[in-house]
Tab-separated table of C-alpha atoms and ligand atoms in Angstrom:
chain	number	residue	atom	x	y	z
W	1	MET	CA	86.428	125.931	137.419
W	2	ARG	CA	83.924	125.940	134.550
W	3	PRO	CA	84.879	128.895	132.355
W	4	THR	CA	81.354	130.103	131.617
W	5	LYS	CA	81.067	133.725	132.734
W	6	ALA	CA	79.277	137.017	132.202
W	7	ILE	CA	81.693	139.923	132.335
W	8	ILE	CA	79.813	143.113	133.168
W	9	ASP	CA	81.578	146.263	132.036
W	10	LEU	CA	80.515	149.095	134.326
W	11	ASP	CA	82.530	151.656	132.359
W	12	ALA	CA	80.467	150.746	129.277
W	13	LEU	CA	77.334	151.197	131.402
W	14	ARG	CA	78.408	154.685	132.410
W	15	HIS	CA	79.371	155.487	128.818
W	16	ASN	CA	75.840	154.476	127.728
W	17	PHE	CA	74.285	156.553	130.499
W	18	LYS	CA	76.205	159.625	129.316
W	19	THR	CA	75.215	158.886	125.709
W	20	ILE	CA	71.550	158.836	126.759
W	21	GLN	CA	71.983	162.124	128.630
W	22	ARG	CA	73.491	163.608	125.472
W	23	ILE	CA	70.679	162.347	123.203
W	24	ALA	CA	67.922	163.468	125.585
W	25	SER	CA	69.770	166.535	126.807
W	26	ASP	CA	66.688	168.412	128.064
W	27	SER	CA	65.332	165.463	130.050
W	28	ARG	CA	66.115	163.813	133.347
W	29	VAL	CA	66.901	160.094	133.358
W	30	ILE	CA	65.037	157.299	135.136
W	31	ALA	CA	67.298	154.243	134.796
W	32	VAL	CA	65.145	151.136	134.339
W	33	VAL	CA	66.745	148.344	136.374
W	34	LYS	CA	63.856	145.879	136.741
W	35	ALA	CA	64.374	142.134	136.251
W	36	ASP	CA	67.750	142.241	138.010
W	37	ALA	CA	68.828	145.129	135.765
W	38	TYR	CA	67.925	143.106	132.677
W	39	GLY	CA	69.983	140.226	134.062
W	40	HIS	CA	73.098	142.318	134.740
W	41	GLY	CA	72.818	142.411	138.564
W	42	LEU	CA	70.509	144.958	140.192
W	43	ALA	CA	72.654	146.316	143.037
W	44	HIS	CA	75.861	146.404	140.978
W	45	ILE	CA	74.226	148.308	138.137
W	46	ALA	CA	72.411	150.833	140.320
W	47	THR	CA	75.484	151.448	142.469
W	48	ALA	CA	77.496	152.168	139.332
W	49	LEU	CA	75.047	154.889	138.251
W	50	PRO	CA	75.328	157.640	140.872
W	51	ASP	CA	74.148	160.241	138.328
W	52	ALA	CA	70.820	158.529	137.642
W	53	GLU	CA	68.171	160.819	139.135
W	54	MET	CA	65.740	157.965	139.630
W	55	PHE	CA	65.526	154.199	139.206
W	56	ALA	CA	62.527	152.211	137.990
W	57	VAL	CA	61.673	148.633	138.926
W	58	ALA	CA	58.663	146.368	138.495
W	59	THR	CA	58.222	144.960	142.002
W	60	PRO	CA	58.478	146.259	145.562
W	61	LEU	CA	61.026	143.526	146.328
W	62	GLU	CA	63.334	144.890	143.641
W	63	ALA	CA	63.003	148.339	145.209
W	64	TYR	CA	63.845	147.023	148.702
W	65	THR	CA	66.896	145.254	147.272
W	66	LEU	CA	68.060	148.645	146.018
W	67	ARG	CA	67.429	150.320	149.377
W	68	ASP	CA	69.310	147.477	151.152
W	69	ALA	CA	72.207	148.125	148.760
W	70	GLY	CA	72.289	151.742	149.952
W	71	ILE	CA	70.582	153.329	146.945
W	72	LYS	CA	69.267	156.720	148.050
W	73	GLN	CA	67.765	158.035	144.804
W	74	PRO	CA	63.996	157.931	144.277
W	75	ILE	CA	62.731	154.564	143.039
W	76	LEU	CA	59.639	154.264	140.853
W	77	LEU	CA	57.433	151.170	140.965
W	78	LEU	CA	56.405	150.884	137.306
W	79	GLU	CA	53.323	148.806	138.092
W	80	GLY	CA	52.499	150.504	141.357
W	81	PHE	CA	51.486	148.189	144.186
W	82	PHE	CA	49.718	144.858	143.873
W	83	GLU	CA	48.198	144.606	147.380
W	84	GLU	CA	46.968	147.363	149.686
W	85	LYS	CA	48.801	145.846	152.649
W	86	GLU	CA	52.108	146.595	150.886
W	87	LEU	CA	51.517	150.336	151.154
W	88	PRO	CA	53.013	151.044	154.620
W	89	LYS	CA	56.367	149.503	153.622
W	90	ILE	CA	56.249	151.322	150.293
W	91	VAL	CA	55.693	154.587	152.178
W	92	ASP	CA	58.508	153.788	154.653
W	93	ASN	CA	60.883	153.268	151.733
W	94	ASP	CA	59.794	156.492	149.984
W	95	LEU	CA	58.970	154.708	146.739
W	96	HIS	CA	57.300	156.520	143.860
W	97	LEU	CA	54.190	154.765	142.580
W	98	VAL	CA	52.674	154.393	139.153
W	99	VAL	CA	48.900	154.469	139.512
W	100	HIS	CA	47.163	152.714	136.640
W	101	HIS	CA	43.722	151.617	137.856
W	102	SER	CA	40.978	152.908	140.153
W	103	PRO	CA	41.320	150.354	142.977
W	104	GLN	CA	44.830	151.757	143.541
W	105	ILE	CA	43.362	155.256	143.970
W	106	GLU	CA	40.717	153.920	146.355
W	107	ALA	CA	43.443	152.203	148.423
W	108	LEU	CA	45.400	155.468	148.581
W	109	GLN	CA	42.261	157.250	149.799
W	110	ARG	CA	42.074	154.798	152.701
W	111	LEU	CA	45.780	155.016	153.558
W	112	GLU	CA	46.545	156.630	156.907
W	113	THR	CA	49.994	158.191	156.925
W	114	ASN	CA	51.657	161.468	157.784
W	115	LYS	CA	53.894	161.167	154.737
W	116	LYS	CA	53.076	162.244	151.182
W	117	LEU	CA	53.573	159.799	148.326
W	118	ASN	CA	54.830	160.704	144.858
W	119	ILE	CA	52.643	159.246	142.179
W	120	TRP	CA	52.792	158.956	138.399
W	121	LEU	CA	49.467	158.630	136.638
W	122	LYS	CA	49.720	156.137	133.795
W	123	ILE	CA	47.740	156.963	130.694
W	124	ASP	CA	46.963	154.386	128.046
W	125	SER	CA	47.762	156.200	124.811
W	126	GLY	CA	46.960	153.143	122.694
W	127	MET	CA	49.060	150.200	123.833
W	128	ASN	CA	46.125	148.679	125.703
W	129	ARG	CA	48.311	147.373	128.454
W	130	LEU	CA	48.347	149.360	131.733
W	131	GLY	CA	46.877	152.802	132.293
W	132	PHE	CA	43.719	154.870	132.320
W	133	LYS	CA	41.846	155.400	129.092
W	134	VAL	CA	41.869	158.963	127.862
W	135	GLU	CA	38.072	159.228	128.364
W	136	GLU	CA	38.475	158.294	132.050
W	137	LEU	CA	40.871	161.163	132.808
W	138	PRO	CA	38.381	163.873	133.892
W	139	GLN	CA	36.931	161.512	136.525
W	140	ILE	CA	40.392	160.324	137.628
W	141	GLU	CA	41.523	163.916	138.096
W	142	LYS	CA	38.540	164.472	140.419
W	143	ASP	CA	39.237	161.242	142.332
W	144	LEU	CA	42.892	162.126	142.801
W	145	ALA	CA	42.018	165.610	144.071
W	146	LYS	CA	40.367	163.868	147.063
W	147	VAL	CA	43.446	161.797	147.968
W	148	GLU	CA	45.247	163.496	150.819
W	149	CYS	CA	48.385	161.390	151.087
W	150	ILE	CA	49.846	162.291	147.690
W	151	ASN	CA	52.146	165.109	146.696
W	152	LYS	CA	50.642	167.465	144.149
W	153	PRO	CA	51.260	168.110	141.364
W	154	ILE	CA	51.390	164.475	140.350
W	155	ARG	CA	53.317	163.333	137.241
W	156	LEU	CA	52.080	161.754	134.027
W	157	MET	CA	53.411	158.865	132.001
W	158	SER	CA	52.571	156.636	129.078
W	159	HIS	CA	54.331	153.838	127.188
W	160	PHE	CA	55.002	153.126	123.507
W	161	ALA	CA	53.889	149.911	121.829
W	162	SER	CA	56.078	149.887	118.735
W	163	ALA	CA	58.634	152.684	118.857
W	164	ASP	CA	61.275	150.094	117.880
W	165	ASP	CA	59.943	150.236	114.316
W	166	PRO	CA	60.478	153.762	112.898
W	167	LYS	CA	58.194	152.962	109.937
W	168	ASP	CA	55.237	152.356	112.237
W	169	CYS	CA	53.168	155.554	112.497
W	170	PHE	CA	51.477	154.257	115.673
W	171	THR	CA	54.251	155.890	117.751
W	172	ASP	CA	53.276	159.299	116.414
W	173	GLN	CA	49.611	158.510	116.986
W	174	GLN	CA	50.308	157.565	120.637
W	175	LEU	CA	52.333	160.738	121.138
W	176	LYS	CA	49.475	162.873	119.784
W	177	THR	CA	46.938	161.063	121.988
W	178	PHE	CA	49.109	161.595	125.078
W	179	LEU	CA	49.626	165.284	124.284
W	180	LYS	CA	45.984	165.968	123.433
W	181	SER	CA	44.555	164.238	126.480
W	182	THR	CA	46.924	165.967	128.913
W	183	LYS	CA	47.460	169.409	127.335
W	184	HIS	CA	45.290	171.148	129.959
W	185	LEU	CA	47.548	169.816	132.735
W	186	ILE	CA	50.846	171.541	133.482
W	187	LEU	CA	52.597	168.518	134.888
W	188	GLU	CA	55.877	166.687	134.382
W	189	ARG	CA	55.620	163.961	131.753
W	190	SER	CA	57.462	160.796	130.762
W	191	MET	CA	56.958	158.647	127.692
W	192	ALA	CA	60.211	157.578	126.026
W	193	ASN	CA	61.669	154.116	126.536
W	194	SER	CA	64.918	153.217	124.731
W	195	ALA	CA	63.346	153.296	121.273
W	196	GLY	CA	61.630	156.600	122.016
W	197	ILE	CA	64.930	158.073	123.236
W	198	LEU	CA	66.742	157.027	120.059
W	199	GLU	CA	64.127	157.835	117.454
W	200	ALA	CA	61.164	159.806	118.860
W	201	HIS	CA	62.812	162.993	120.086
W	202	ASP	CA	59.473	164.797	120.477
W	203	ALA	CA	58.613	162.244	123.140
W	204	HIS	CA	61.533	162.983	125.462
W	205	PHE	CA	59.507	165.341	127.707
W	206	ASP	CA	60.748	165.912	131.292
W	207	TRP	CA	61.898	162.360	132.061
W	208	VAL	CA	63.147	159.553	129.808
W	209	ARG	CA	63.026	155.894	130.900
W	210	PRO	CA	65.889	153.952	129.292
W	211	GLY	CA	66.237	150.237	129.870
W	212	LEU	CA	67.865	148.340	127.012
W	213	VAL	CA	70.073	151.198	125.781
W	214	LEU	CA	71.674	151.482	129.209
W	215	TYR	CA	72.952	147.958	128.715
W	216	GLY	CA	74.347	148.878	125.301
W	217	CYS	CA	71.836	147.253	122.957
W	218	SER	CA	69.575	148.829	120.400
W	219	PRO	CA	65.863	148.022	120.293
W	220	MET	CA	65.553	149.375	116.746
W	221	VAL	CA	64.886	146.661	114.205
W	222	GLY	CA	67.994	145.798	112.150
W	223	THR	CA	70.459	147.896	114.153
W	224	THR	CA	72.959	147.346	116.953
W	225	GLY	CA	73.926	149.547	119.871
W	226	ALA	CA	77.132	150.586	118.085
W	227	ASP	CA	74.988	152.373	115.459
W	228	TYR	CA	74.009	154.776	118.256
W	229	GLY	CA	77.421	154.963	119.948
W	230	LEU	CA	76.468	152.485	122.692
W	231	GLN	CA	78.750	149.816	124.159
W	232	PRO	CA	77.647	146.318	125.232
W	233	VAL	CA	77.692	145.947	129.003
W	234	MET	CA	77.317	142.160	129.183
W	235	ASN	CA	79.952	139.940	127.622
W	236	LEU	CA	78.927	136.306	127.831
W	237	GLU	CA	81.834	133.996	127.257
W	238	SER	CA	83.126	130.488	127.725
W	239	GLN	CA	85.772	128.191	126.258
W	240	ILE	CA	86.143	125.331	123.828
W	241	MET	CA	85.984	122.146	125.948
W	242	SER	CA	86.451	119.542	123.198
W	243	ILE	CA	87.327	119.405	119.488
W	244	ARG	CA	86.325	116.518	117.248
W	245	HIS	CA	86.318	115.374	113.660
W	246	VAL	CA	82.935	114.892	111.967
W	247	LYS	CA	82.679	113.123	108.625
W	248	LYS	CA	80.444	114.269	105.757
W	249	GLY	CA	76.879	113.107	106.497
W	250	GLU	CA	77.387	112.731	110.265
W	251	SER	CA	75.328	114.722	112.758
W	252	THR	CA	75.924	116.335	116.141
W	253	GLY	CA	73.693	116.819	119.156
W	254	TYR	CA	70.191	115.855	120.264
W	255	GLY	CA	67.609	115.183	117.591
W	256	ARG	CA	70.244	115.175	114.808
W	257	HIS	CA	69.361	118.688	113.622
W	258	TRP	CA	72.557	119.283	111.660
W	259	PHE	CA	74.490	117.075	109.248
W	260	ALA	CA	78.015	117.847	108.026
W	261	GLU	CA	78.063	118.755	104.321
W	262	LYS	CA	81.760	117.800	104.174
W	263	ASP	CA	84.397	116.398	106.490
W	264	THR	CA	84.931	119.074	109.122
W	265	MET	CA	85.893	119.816	112.720
W	266	ILE	CA	83.503	120.876	115.437
W	267	GLY	CA	84.205	122.496	118.782
W	268	LEU	CA	82.102	121.862	121.880
W	269	VAL	CA	81.641	125.030	123.940
W	270	ALA	CA	80.934	124.945	127.674
W	271	ILE	CA	77.633	126.810	127.703
W	272	GLY	CA	74.065	125.688	127.125
W	273	TYR	CA	70.464	126.494	127.841
W	274	GLY	CA	71.113	125.724	131.518
W	275	ASP	CA	73.190	128.910	131.470
W	276	GLY	CA	70.622	130.907	129.533
W	277	TYR	CA	71.901	130.484	125.985
W	278	PRO	CA	68.692	130.205	123.920
W	279	ARG	CA	67.868	126.590	123.060
W	280	HIS	CA	65.976	127.713	119.977
W	281	ALA	CA	69.081	129.379	118.410
W	282	LYS	CA	69.210	128.045	114.877
W	283	ASN	CA	71.968	126.320	112.952
W	284	GLY	CA	74.202	129.122	111.703
W	285	THR	CA	73.817	131.418	114.721
W	286	PRO	CA	77.175	133.221	114.940
W	287	VAL	CA	79.579	132.403	117.761
W	288	TRP	CA	82.905	134.270	118.120
W	289	VAL	CA	86.066	132.174	118.316
W	290	ASN	CA	89.591	133.490	117.833
W	291	GLY	CA	88.748	136.612	115.871
W	292	ARG	CA	86.046	135.263	113.544
W	293	THR	CA	82.477	134.058	113.827
W	294	VAL	CA	81.710	130.404	113.285
W	295	PRO	CA	78.248	128.828	112.974
W	296	LEU	CA	76.372	127.095	115.754
W	297	VAL	CA	75.602	123.552	114.602
W	298	GLY	CA	72.978	121.206	116.022
W	299	ARG	CA	70.713	121.710	118.972
W	300	VAL	CA	71.896	123.580	122.037
W	301	SER	CA	72.180	121.164	125.007
W	302	MET	CA	71.766	122.080	128.664
W	303	ASP	CA	75.488	122.421	129.361
W	304	MET	CA	77.141	122.762	125.955
W	305	LEU	CA	76.725	123.659	122.325
W	306	ALA	CA	78.631	122.824	119.138
W	307	VAL	CA	80.173	125.133	116.550
W	308	GLU	CA	81.755	124.267	113.216
W	309	LEU	CA	85.405	125.298	113.316
W	310	GLY	CA	86.104	124.102	109.748
W	311	ALA	CA	88.506	121.475	108.462
W	312	LYS	CA	91.483	123.837	108.657
W	313	HIS	CA	91.529	125.646	111.936
W	314	ASN	CA	94.027	126.563	114.628
W	315	ASP	CA	91.681	126.515	117.602
W	316	LYS	CA	92.564	124.657	120.788
W	317	ILE	CA	90.746	123.332	123.804
W	318	GLY	CA	90.594	126.196	126.317
W	319	ASP	CA	90.338	128.937	123.686
W	320	ARG	CA	88.008	131.795	124.546
W	321	VAL	CA	84.550	131.812	122.955
W	322	VAL	CA	82.184	134.807	122.997
W	323	LEU	CA	78.454	134.152	122.800
W	324	TRP	CA	77.550	137.857	122.823
W	325	GLY	CA	79.234	141.079	123.872
W	326	LYS	CA	81.840	143.424	122.416
W	327	GLU	CA	82.960	141.014	119.698
W	328	LEU	CA	79.455	139.881	118.754
W	329	PRO	CA	76.342	142.039	119.244
W	330	ALA	CA	73.535	140.424	121.239
W	331	GLU	CA	71.099	141.927	118.705
W	332	VAL	CA	72.632	139.724	115.957
W	333	VAL	CA	72.483	136.575	118.080
W	334	ALA	CA	68.887	137.380	119.107
W	335	ALA	CA	67.793	137.670	115.480
W	336	HIS	CA	69.142	134.157	114.790
W	337	ALA	CA	67.217	132.821	117.765
W	338	ASP	CA	63.915	134.520	116.836
W	339	THR	CA	64.070	136.642	119.948
W	340	ILE	CA	65.148	140.083	121.170
W	341	PRO	CA	68.282	141.105	123.084
W	342	TYR	CA	66.154	141.731	126.205
W	343	THR	CA	65.489	138.010	126.662
W	344	LEU	CA	69.153	137.079	126.172
W	345	SER	CA	70.537	139.101	129.068
W	346	CYS	CA	67.482	138.493	131.287
W	347	GLY	CA	67.821	134.752	130.674
W	348	VAL	CA	71.393	134.270	131.920
W	349	THR	CA	71.059	131.904	134.872
W	350	GLY	CA	72.539	131.840	138.360
W	351	ARG	CA	74.952	129.095	137.295
W	352	VAL	CA	76.979	131.607	135.306
W	353	HIS	CA	79.804	133.332	137.177
W	354	PHE	CA	79.408	137.133	137.060
W	355	GLU	CA	82.519	139.297	137.019
W	356	TYR	CA	82.203	143.082	137.345
W	357	ARG	CA	84.843	145.271	135.723
W	358	GLY	CA	85.316	149.019	135.813
W	359	GLN	CA	85.179	151.608	138.532
W	360	GLN	CA	82.836	151.343	141.515
W	361	SER	CA	82.266	147.646	141.112
W	362	LEU	CA	81.048	145.730	144.142
W	363	GLY	CA	83.207	142.759	143.144
W	364	ASP	CA	82.255	139.349	141.798
W	365	GLN	CA	79.181	137.358	142.730
E	401	LIG	C1	56.913	151.369	131.629
E	401	LIG	C2	58.261	151.098	131.079
E	401	LIG	N1	59.092	152.123	130.834
E	401	LIG	C3	60.335	151.928	130.327
E	401	LIG	C4	60.794	150.657	130.041
E	401	LIG	C5	62.165	150.487	129.451
E	401	LIG	O1	62.046	149.949	128.152
E	401	LIG	P1	63.333	149.745	127.233
E	401	LIG	O2	64.115	148.641	127.840
E	401	LIG	O3	62.785	149.377	125.904
E	401	LIG	O4	64.060	151.037	127.255
E	401	LIG	C6	59.962	149.563	130.274
E	401	LIG	C7	60.422	148.218	129.954
E	401	LIG	O5	59.743	147.327	129.568
E	401	LIG	C8	58.656	149.788	130.809
E	401	LIG	O6	57.829	148.774	131.056
C-alpha cells in the first residue's frame, strides 16, 4: 500500500479545545468545522468534541453531515442560507442561521413554521465582507422585530480582517466599531476567531469561534501553535521511495528548477500535489527525515517530491518522512510555500489515507 497518510490525533484536538477554553475562560466555544473540519474529517472531529457547545459550518450540507453523524449540539450556518427553498430543511434540523443581508430577513418574514429559529445578526465592523453596515442597524432592528419565526433576543456577531497581525491597529478599530454600534443592545455577542482568541482578549465576549487553533496551528504571523501551548492535530507523512546519486550541476524534476551545487544524494518521497502537498513550495522547504529537516529540491510532481539527503546520509528506502505535523510545524512549511497553514490541511486530497488516533475515534477512512 502507498504509505502516504494523514494521522489525525484526536487527543491533540481535545488538548487544543481545553487550551482555548482556558484562554477564553469567560466565553462559550463554537468549534468551527467547515471545509471538512479544515481537511481533518468533519464527522470525526465533531464527534471527538463532546464539550463543544456549538459547531459552525459554511454550508447546509456540512450541517446535515453532522446531524447524520449523530451530532446533537446546535450548528451555526456561518453564511446563513443561500436559497429560500432551503429553509424548511434548515428548520427541521434546528440549525442556527447567520443573517447578513436584507433578502434573508424578507425570506424569514415569509416563512411559515410553528418552530422558532435562532439567528445571529452579522455586523460589518470594517472587513467589508459579509454583514450589515453599522448605519443600517436601526432599520434592521425594526425589520427583525416584525419577523415572527425567530427566537428573541437574537445574537450578534462580527469578524476580524487582520487580527493575525498584532501590529495592525485595525483589529482595535473593528472592536470599537462593533461595541459602539451595538452598545444599546443587551444581546449575546461573538467576534473572536483564532487570532482574536489568542491576542485580542477584549474581543472574547460571550462566544468565541476558533477554527485554526483547534487544529493546533497558530494564525499569528511568525509563530507556531507550540508558542501558545497548542498541539498539531494533522500529521502528514509518507516514506522515501527511491534514493539516487546526483552529480554537481545535474538537476531533478520537471522544469529543472534545482541544480546540485556538489555531488549529493536525493531521496524521492511518495507524496505530491495530487495528495495536496503545495506545488508552489520552494526549493529549501523543510521536510523531516530521520530526526532532521532536509530541503525540498526541484518542483513538486503530482505523486512525488525530491529532498536532498546529502552526500553522507544513513537514510533508507521505506524510512518515514514527515511533511508537516508534530516534528515539523505546518506554519513553517506554509511560509516556504507562500501560503497559510489553513490551505495546507484543507488541501489534503481524498487519495491520502486518513488514520484517526486517540479516544473516541470513529476509525480509519
Ligand atoms: C465567520 C468566521 N468565524 C470564525 C472563523 C474561524 O477562523 P479561524 O480559523 O481563523 O479561527 C471563520 C473562518 O474563516 C469565519 O469565517
